[in-house]
mmCIF file with all atom_site columns, C-alpha atoms in Angstrom:
data_model
loop_
_atom_site.group_PDB
_atom_site.id
_atom_site.type_symbol
_atom_site.label_atom_id
_atom_site.label_alt_id
_atom_site.label_comp_id
_atom_site.label_asym_id
_atom_site.label_entity_id
_atom_site.label_seq_id
_atom_site.pdbx_PDB_ins_code
_atom_site.Cartn_x
_atom_site.Cartn_y
_atom_site.Cartn_z
_atom_site.occupancy
_atom_site.B_iso_or_equiv
_atom_site.pdbx_formal_charge
_atom_site.auth_seq_id
_atom_site.auth_comp_id
_atom_site.auth_asym_id
_atom_site.auth_atom_id
_atom_site.pdbx_PDB_model_num
ATOM 1   C CA . MET A 1 1   ? 18.661  9.493   -1.813  1.00 94.00 ? 1   MET A CA 1
ATOM 2   C CA . ARG A 1 2   ? 15.891  8.263   -4.156  1.00 94.00 ? 2   ARG A CA 1
ATOM 3   C CA . ALA A 1 3   ? 12.135  8.288   -3.694  1.00 97.00 ? 3   ALA A CA 1
ATOM 4   C CA . ILE A 1 4   ? 9.479   6.707   -5.783  1.00 97.00 ? 4   ILE A CA 1
ATOM 5   C CA . LEU A 1 5   ? 6.023   8.441   -4.614  1.00 97.00 ? 5   LEU A CA 1
ATOM 6   C CA . GLN A 1 6   ? 2.806   6.578   -5.613  1.00 97.00 ? 6   GLN A CA 1
ATOM 7   C CA . ARG A 1 7   ? -0.381  8.186   -5.246  1.00 97.00 ? 7   ARG A CA 1
ATOM 8   C CA . THR A 1 8   ? -2.809  5.652   -3.728  1.00 97.00 ? 8   THR A CA 1
ATOM 9   C CA . LEU A 1 9   ? -6.305  4.896   -3.102  1.00 97.00 ? 9   LEU A CA 1
ATOM 10  C CA . GLU A 1 10  ? -5.029  2.545   -0.444  1.00 97.00 ? 10  GLU A CA 1
ATOM 11  C CA . ALA A 1 11  ? -1.803  0.892   0.431   1.00 98.00 ? 11  ALA A CA 1
ATOM 12  C CA . SER A 1 12  ? -0.411  -1.321  3.085   1.00 98.00 ? 12  SER A CA 1
ATOM 13  C CA . VAL A 1 13  ? 2.889   -2.839  4.222   1.00 97.00 ? 13  VAL A CA 1
ATOM 14  C CA . SER A 1 14  ? 3.158   -6.207  6.263   1.00 96.00 ? 14  SER A CA 1
ATOM 15  C CA . VAL A 1 15  ? 5.916   -8.199  7.773   1.00 95.00 ? 15  VAL A CA 1
ATOM 16  C CA . ASN A 1 16  ? 5.141   -11.877 8.643   1.00 94.00 ? 16  ASN A CA 1
ATOM 17  C CA . ASN A 1 17  ? 1.379   -11.657 7.931   1.00 94.00 ? 17  ASN A CA 1
ATOM 18  C CA . GLN A 1 18  ? 1.096   -8.683  10.364  1.00 95.00 ? 18  GLN A CA 1
ATOM 19  C CA . THR A 1 19  ? 0.211   -5.323  8.935   1.00 96.00 ? 19  THR A CA 1
ATOM 20  C CA . THR A 1 20  ? 2.627   -2.477  10.132  1.00 96.00 ? 20  THR A CA 1
ATOM 21  C CA . ALA A 1 21  ? 1.076   0.293   8.311   1.00 97.00 ? 21  ALA A CA 1
ATOM 22  C CA . ALA A 1 22  ? -2.086  0.945   6.188   1.00 98.00 ? 22  ALA A CA 1
ATOM 23  C CA . ILE A 1 23  ? -3.556  3.897   4.604   1.00 98.00 ? 23  ILE A CA 1
ATOM 24  C CA . LYS A 1 24  ? -6.564  4.916   2.374   1.00 95.00 ? 24  LYS A CA 1
ATOM 25  C CA . SER A 1 25  ? -5.899  7.756   -0.004  1.00 96.00 ? 25  SER A CA 1
ATOM 26  C CA . GLY A 1 26  ? -2.241  9.233   0.182   1.00 97.00 ? 26  GLY A CA 1
ATOM 27  C CA . LEU A 1 27  ? 1.250   8.368   -0.749  1.00 98.00 ? 27  LEU A CA 1
ATOM 28  C CA . LEU A 1 28  ? 3.252   5.164   -0.757  1.00 98.00 ? 28  LEU A CA 1
ATOM 29  C CA . ILE A 1 29  ? 6.913   6.221   -0.728  1.00 98.00 ? 29  ILE A CA 1
ATOM 30  C CA . LEU A 1 30  ? 9.678   3.823   -1.545  1.00 97.00 ? 30  LEU A CA 1
ATOM 31  C CA . LEU A 1 31  ? 12.810  5.369   -0.163  1.00 96.00 ? 31  LEU A CA 1
ATOM 32  C CA . GLY A 1 32  ? 16.515  4.363   -1.218  1.00 95.00 ? 32  GLY A CA 1
ATOM 33  C CA . VAL A 1 33  ? 19.571  5.663   0.626   1.00 95.00 ? 33  VAL A CA 1
ATOM 34  C CA . GLU A 1 34  ? 22.776  5.927   -1.431  1.00 92.00 ? 34  GLU A CA 1
ATOM 35  C CA . ASP A 1 35  ? 26.390  5.773   -0.011  1.00 91.00 ? 35  ASP A CA 1
ATOM 36  C CA . GLY A 1 36  ? 27.364  9.292   0.736   1.00 91.00 ? 36  GLY A CA 1
ATOM 37  C CA . ASP A 1 37  ? 23.729  10.557  1.299   1.00 92.00 ? 37  ASP A CA 1
ATOM 38  C CA . VAL A 1 38  ? 23.630  12.883  4.361   1.00 93.00 ? 38  VAL A CA 1
ATOM 39  C CA . ALA A 1 39  ? 21.264  14.893  6.534   1.00 94.00 ? 39  ALA A CA 1
ATOM 40  C CA . GLU A 1 40  ? 20.967  17.636  3.897   1.00 94.00 ? 40  GLU A CA 1
ATOM 41  C CA . ASP A 1 41  ? 19.588  15.076  1.316   1.00 95.00 ? 41  ASP A CA 1
ATOM 42  C CA . VAL A 1 42  ? 16.867  14.141  4.045   1.00 95.00 ? 42  VAL A CA 1
ATOM 43  C CA . GLU A 1 43  ? 15.904  17.757  4.467   1.00 96.00 ? 43  GLU A CA 1
ATOM 44  C CA . TRP A 1 44  ? 15.588  18.707  0.758   1.00 96.00 ? 44  TRP A CA 1
ATOM 45  C CA . LEU A 1 45  ? 13.810  15.405  -0.107  1.00 97.00 ? 45  LEU A CA 1
ATOM 46  C CA . SER A 1 46  ? 11.479  15.524  2.610   1.00 96.00 ? 46  SER A CA 1
ATOM 47  C CA . GLY A 1 47  ? 10.593  19.207  1.950   1.00 96.00 ? 47  GLY A CA 1
ATOM 48  C CA . LYS A 1 48  ? 10.036  18.376  -1.650  1.00 96.00 ? 48  LYS A CA 1
ATOM 49  C CA . VAL A 1 49  ? 7.832   15.479  -1.026  1.00 97.00 ? 49  VAL A CA 1
ATOM 50  C CA . ALA A 1 50  ? 5.749   17.314  1.561   1.00 97.00 ? 50  ALA A CA 1
ATOM 51  C CA . ARG A 1 51  ? 5.099   20.200  -0.749  1.00 96.00 ? 51  ARG A CA 1
ATOM 52  C CA . MET A 1 52  ? 4.670   17.862  -4.125  1.00 96.00 ? 52  MET A CA 1
ATOM 53  C CA . ARG A 1 53  ? 1.438   18.825  -5.617  1.00 97.00 ? 53  ARG A CA 1
ATOM 54  C CA . ILE A 1 54  ? -0.007  15.583  -7.187  1.00 96.00 ? 54  ILE A CA 1
ATOM 55  C CA . PHE A 1 55  ? -3.489  15.519  -5.703  1.00 97.00 ? 55  PHE A CA 1
ATOM 56  C CA . ALA A 1 56  ? -6.563  16.910  -7.497  1.00 95.00 ? 56  ALA A CA 1
ATOM 57  C CA . ASP A 1 57  ? -8.172  20.104  -6.493  1.00 94.00 ? 57  ASP A CA 1
ATOM 58  C CA . GLU A 1 58  ? -11.832 20.978  -7.159  1.00 94.00 ? 58  GLU A CA 1
ATOM 59  C CA . GLU A 1 59  ? -11.296 21.318  -10.735 1.00 95.00 ? 59  GLU A CA 1
ATOM 60  C CA . GLY A 1 60  ? -9.674  17.967  -11.058 1.00 91.00 ? 60  GLY A CA 1
ATOM 61  C CA . LYS A 1 61  ? -6.028  19.258  -11.596 1.00 94.00 ? 61  LYS A CA 1
ATOM 62  C CA . MET A 1 62  ? -3.101  18.132  -9.764  1.00 95.00 ? 62  MET A CA 1
ATOM 63  C CA . ASN A 1 63  ? -2.846  21.096  -7.430  1.00 96.00 ? 63  ASN A CA 1
ATOM 64  C CA . ARG A 1 64  ? -2.776  19.725  -3.872  1.00 97.00 ? 64  ARG A CA 1
ATOM 65  C CA . SER A 1 65  ? -0.118  18.426  -1.716  1.00 97.00 ? 65  SER A CA 1
ATOM 66  C CA . VAL A 1 66  ? -0.585  15.152  0.376   1.00 97.00 ? 66  VAL A CA 1
ATOM 67  C CA . THR A 1 67  ? -1.519  17.252  3.333   1.00 95.00 ? 67  THR A CA 1
ATOM 68  C CA . GLU A 1 68  ? -4.024  19.559  1.643   1.00 96.00 ? 68  GLU A CA 1
ATOM 69  C CA . ALA A 1 69  ? -5.586  16.619  0.289   1.00 96.00 ? 69  ALA A CA 1
ATOM 70  C CA . GLY A 1 70  ? -5.866  14.945  3.803   1.00 96.00 ? 70  GLY A CA 1
ATOM 71  C CA . GLY A 1 71  ? -3.987  11.838  2.692   1.00 97.00 ? 71  GLY A CA 1
ATOM 72  C CA . GLY A 1 72  ? -2.035  9.249   4.840   1.00 97.00 ? 72  GLY A CA 1
ATOM 73  C CA . ILE A 1 73  ? 1.715   8.486   4.161   1.00 98.00 ? 73  ILE A CA 1
ATOM 74  C CA . ILE A 1 74  ? 3.644   5.178   4.297   1.00 98.00 ? 74  ILE A CA 1
ATOM 75  C CA . VAL A 1 75  ? 7.418   4.953   3.780   1.00 97.00 ? 75  VAL A CA 1
ATOM 76  C CA . VAL A 1 76  ? 9.159   1.850   2.979   1.00 96.00 ? 76  VAL A CA 1
ATOM 77  C CA . SER A 1 77  ? 12.988  1.412   2.876   1.00 93.00 ? 77  SER A CA 1
ATOM 78  C CA . GLN A 1 78  ? 14.212  0.154   -0.309  1.00 88.00 ? 78  GLN A CA 1
ATOM 79  C CA . PHE A 1 79  ? 17.912  -0.375  -1.061  1.00 88.00 ? 79  PHE A CA 1
ATOM 80  C CA . THR A 1 80  ? 17.101  -1.763  -4.482  1.00 79.00 ? 80  THR A CA 1
ATOM 81  C CA . LEU A 1 81  ? 16.351  1.626   -5.867  1.00 85.00 ? 81  LEU A CA 1
ATOM 82  C CA . HIS A 1 82  ? 20.108  2.118   -6.190  1.00 81.00 ? 82  HIS A CA 1
ATOM 83  C CA . ALA A 1 83  ? 20.600  -1.055  -8.236  1.00 82.00 ? 83  ALA A CA 1
ATOM 84  C CA . SER A 1 84  ? 23.298  -1.049  -11.126 1.00 82.00 ? 84  SER A CA 1
ATOM 85  C CA . THR A 1 85  ? 22.231  -2.943  -14.152 1.00 85.00 ? 85  THR A CA 1
ATOM 86  C CA . LYS A 1 86  ? 25.304  -1.884  -16.104 1.00 85.00 ? 86  LYS A CA 1
ATOM 87  C CA . LYS A 1 87  ? 27.079  -5.105  -16.143 1.00 85.00 ? 87  LYS A CA 1
ATOM 88  C CA . GLY A 1 88  ? 25.352  -8.431  -16.956 1.00 84.00 ? 88  GLY A CA 1
ATOM 89  C CA . ASN A 1 89  ? 21.972  -9.418  -15.591 1.00 88.00 ? 89  ASN A CA 1
ATOM 90  C CA . ARG A 1 90  ? 22.442  -9.583  -11.955 1.00 86.00 ? 90  ARG A CA 1
ATOM 91  C CA . PRO A 1 91  ? 22.004  -6.094  -10.302 1.00 85.00 ? 91  PRO A CA 1
ATOM 92  C CA . SER A 1 92  ? 24.805  -4.830  -8.192  1.00 84.00 ? 92  SER A CA 1
ATOM 93  C CA . PHE A 1 93  ? 23.624  -2.978  -5.016  1.00 87.00 ? 93  PHE A CA 1
ATOM 94  C CA . LEU A 1 94  ? 27.153  -1.491  -4.247  1.00 81.00 ? 94  LEU A CA 1
ATOM 95  C CA . ARG A 1 95  ? 25.851  2.059   -4.352  1.00 84.00 ? 95  ARG A CA 1
ATOM 96  C CA . SER A 1 96  ? 23.369  1.453   -1.564  1.00 88.00 ? 96  SER A CA 1
ATOM 97  C CA . ALA A 1 97  ? 24.308  2.619   1.750   1.00 88.00 ? 97  ALA A CA 1
ATOM 98  C CA . ALA A 1 98  ? 24.972  0.050   4.596   1.00 88.00 ? 98  ALA A CA 1
ATOM 99  C CA . PRO A 1 99  ? 22.416  -0.566  7.061   1.00 88.00 ? 99  PRO A CA 1
ATOM 100 C CA . ALA A 1 100 ? 24.387  1.467   9.667   1.00 91.00 ? 100 ALA A CA 1
ATOM 101 C CA . VAL A 1 101 ? 24.000  4.484   7.524   1.00 93.00 ? 101 VAL A CA 1
ATOM 102 C CA . SER A 1 102 ? 20.811  4.076   5.891   1.00 94.00 ? 102 SER A CA 1
ATOM 103 C CA . GLU A 1 103 ? 18.754  3.123   8.799   1.00 94.00 ? 103 GLU A CA 1
ATOM 104 C CA . PRO A 1 104 ? 19.248  6.395   10.746  1.00 96.00 ? 104 PRO A CA 1
ATOM 105 C CA . LEU A 1 105 ? 18.761  8.478   7.620   1.00 96.00 ? 105 LEU A CA 1
ATOM 106 C CA . TYR A 1 106 ? 15.594  6.417   6.740   1.00 96.00 ? 106 TYR A CA 1
ATOM 107 C CA . GLU A 1 107 ? 14.134  7.030   10.249  1.00 96.00 ? 107 GLU A CA 1
ATOM 108 C CA . ARG A 1 108 ? 15.206  10.965  10.070  1.00 97.00 ? 108 ARG A CA 1
ATOM 109 C CA . PHE A 1 109 ? 13.543  11.013  6.685   1.00 97.00 ? 109 PHE A CA 1
ATOM 110 C CA . CYS A 1 110 ? 10.306  9.670   8.120   1.00 97.00 ? 110 CYS A CA 1
ATOM 111 C CA . ALA A 1 111 ? 10.503  12.122  11.361  1.00 97.00 ? 111 ALA A CA 1
ATOM 112 C CA . THR A 1 112 ? 11.259  15.050  9.195   1.00 97.00 ? 112 THR A CA 1
ATOM 113 C CA . LEU A 1 113 ? 8.314   14.278  6.866   1.00 97.00 ? 113 LEU A CA 1
ATOM 114 C CA . GLU A 1 114 ? 6.015   14.070  9.787   1.00 97.00 ? 114 GLU A CA 1
ATOM 115 C CA . THR A 1 115 ? 7.130   17.411  10.930  1.00 96.00 ? 115 THR A CA 1
ATOM 116 C CA . GLU A 1 116 ? 6.876   18.862  7.436   1.00 95.00 ? 116 GLU A CA 1
ATOM 117 C CA . THR A 1 117 ? 3.279   17.565  6.785   1.00 96.00 ? 117 THR A CA 1
ATOM 118 C CA . GLY A 1 118 ? 1.864   17.162  10.322  1.00 95.00 ? 118 GLY A CA 1
ATOM 119 C CA . THR A 1 119 ? 0.772   13.655  9.346   1.00 93.00 ? 119 THR A CA 1
ATOM 120 C CA . PRO A 1 120 ? 1.725   10.533  10.980  1.00 96.00 ? 120 PRO A CA 1
ATOM 121 C CA . VAL A 1 121 ? 4.074   8.211   8.734   1.00 97.00 ? 121 VAL A CA 1
ATOM 122 C CA . GLY A 1 122 ? 3.498   4.643   8.567   1.00 97.00 ? 122 GLY A CA 1
ATOM 123 C CA . ARG A 1 123 ? 6.530   2.550   8.329   1.00 94.00 ? 123 ARG A CA 1
ATOM 124 C CA . GLY A 1 124 ? 7.544   -0.911  7.390   1.00 90.00 ? 124 GLY A CA 1
ATOM 125 C CA . ILE A 1 125 ? 10.380  -2.512  9.422   1.00 91.00 ? 125 ILE A CA 1
ATOM 126 C CA . PHE A 1 126 ? 13.685  -1.650  8.090   1.00 90.00 ? 126 PHE A CA 1
ATOM 127 C CA . GLY A 1 127 ? 15.741  -4.620  6.653   1.00 87.00 ? 127 GLY A CA 1
ATOM 128 C CA . ALA A 1 128 ? 12.793  -7.016  6.929   1.00 91.00 ? 128 ALA A CA 1
ATOM 129 C CA . ASP A 1 129 ? 11.018  -9.105  4.204   1.00 94.00 ? 129 ASP A CA 1
ATOM 130 C CA . MET A 1 130 ? 7.933   -6.754  3.545   1.00 95.00 ? 130 MET A CA 1
ATOM 131 C CA . LYS A 1 131 ? 4.904   -7.357  1.709   1.00 96.00 ? 131 LYS A CA 1
ATOM 132 C CA . VAL A 1 132 ? 3.724   -3.967  -0.123  1.00 97.00 ? 132 VAL A CA 1
ATOM 133 C CA . ALA A 1 133 ? 0.175   -3.687  -1.535  1.00 97.00 ? 133 ALA A CA 1
ATOM 134 C CA . LEU A 1 134 ? -1.310  -0.583  -3.145  1.00 96.00 ? 134 LEU A CA 1
ATOM 135 C CA . VAL A 1 135 ? -4.049  0.453   -5.579  1.00 97.00 ? 135 VAL A CA 1
ATOM 136 C CA . ASN A 1 136 ? -2.067  3.275   -7.457  1.00 96.00 ? 136 ASN A CA 1
ATOM 137 C CA . ASP A 1 137 ? -4.255  6.064   -8.130  1.00 95.00 ? 137 ASP A CA 1
ATOM 138 C CA . GLY A 1 138 ? -4.153  7.401   -11.609 1.00 91.00 ? 138 GLY A CA 1
ATOM 139 C CA . PRO A 1 139 ? -1.582  5.817   -11.900 1.00 94.00 ? 139 PRO A CA 1
ATOM 140 C CA . VAL A 1 140 ? 0.650   8.654   -10.593 1.00 95.00 ? 140 VAL A CA 1
ATOM 141 C CA . THR A 1 141 ? 4.169   7.748   -9.789  1.00 96.00 ? 141 THR A CA 1
ATOM 142 C CA . ILE A 1 142 ? 6.912   10.207  -9.435  1.00 96.00 ? 142 ILE A CA 1
ATOM 143 C CA . PHE A 1 143 ? 10.779  9.577   -9.120  1.00 96.00 ? 143 PHE A CA 1
ATOM 144 C CA . ILE A 1 144 ? 12.850  12.179  -7.102  1.00 95.00 ? 144 ILE A CA 1
ATOM 145 C CA . ASP A 1 145 ? 16.681  12.002  -6.649  1.00 92.00 ? 145 ASP A CA 1
ATOM 146 C CA . SER A 1 146 ? 18.429  14.279  -4.128  1.00 91.00 ? 146 SER A CA 1
ATOM 147 C CA . ARG A 1 147 ? 21.642  14.144  -6.533  1.00 82.00 ? 147 ARG A CA 1
ATOM 148 C CA . ASN A 1 148 ? 19.573  15.321  -9.436  1.00 84.00 ? 148 ASN A CA 1
ATOM 149 C CA . ARG A 1 149 ? 17.580  18.059  -7.942  1.00 81.00 ? 149 ARG A CA 1
ATOM 150 C CA . GLU A 1 150 ? 15.100  19.140  -10.742 1.00 77.00 ? 150 GLU A CA 1
#
């Protein structure tokens, strides 16, 4: 399971010109589920994201979590995070989990993150053609992979 965390000044996701989620300061998280990911990946990744200290404290140092900073959260499913570009110029998405597997894990990640942070998690619509807008703060962008637990 892969996540790209983007610290935002504002972010939103819309489908068919209808906004499904919008936040001011907080995190926009792009989440990709890989074939073979399980509930343990959800638990580890959601905990890691909830405790990630990438927001400024009183001294301007990245020392606060999204919860401590009072930020909002949006999670958008993105199977393209598992693209393989090894052969040719057309990416392969064979490593991405099928929707029957990835959608329940995506929903579980969102629910677990809500529990971990005590913050409602905005969502896109799984499998839809979404338009994502953000003003990246910093910019701060962090990549986390549950198969490479650094």
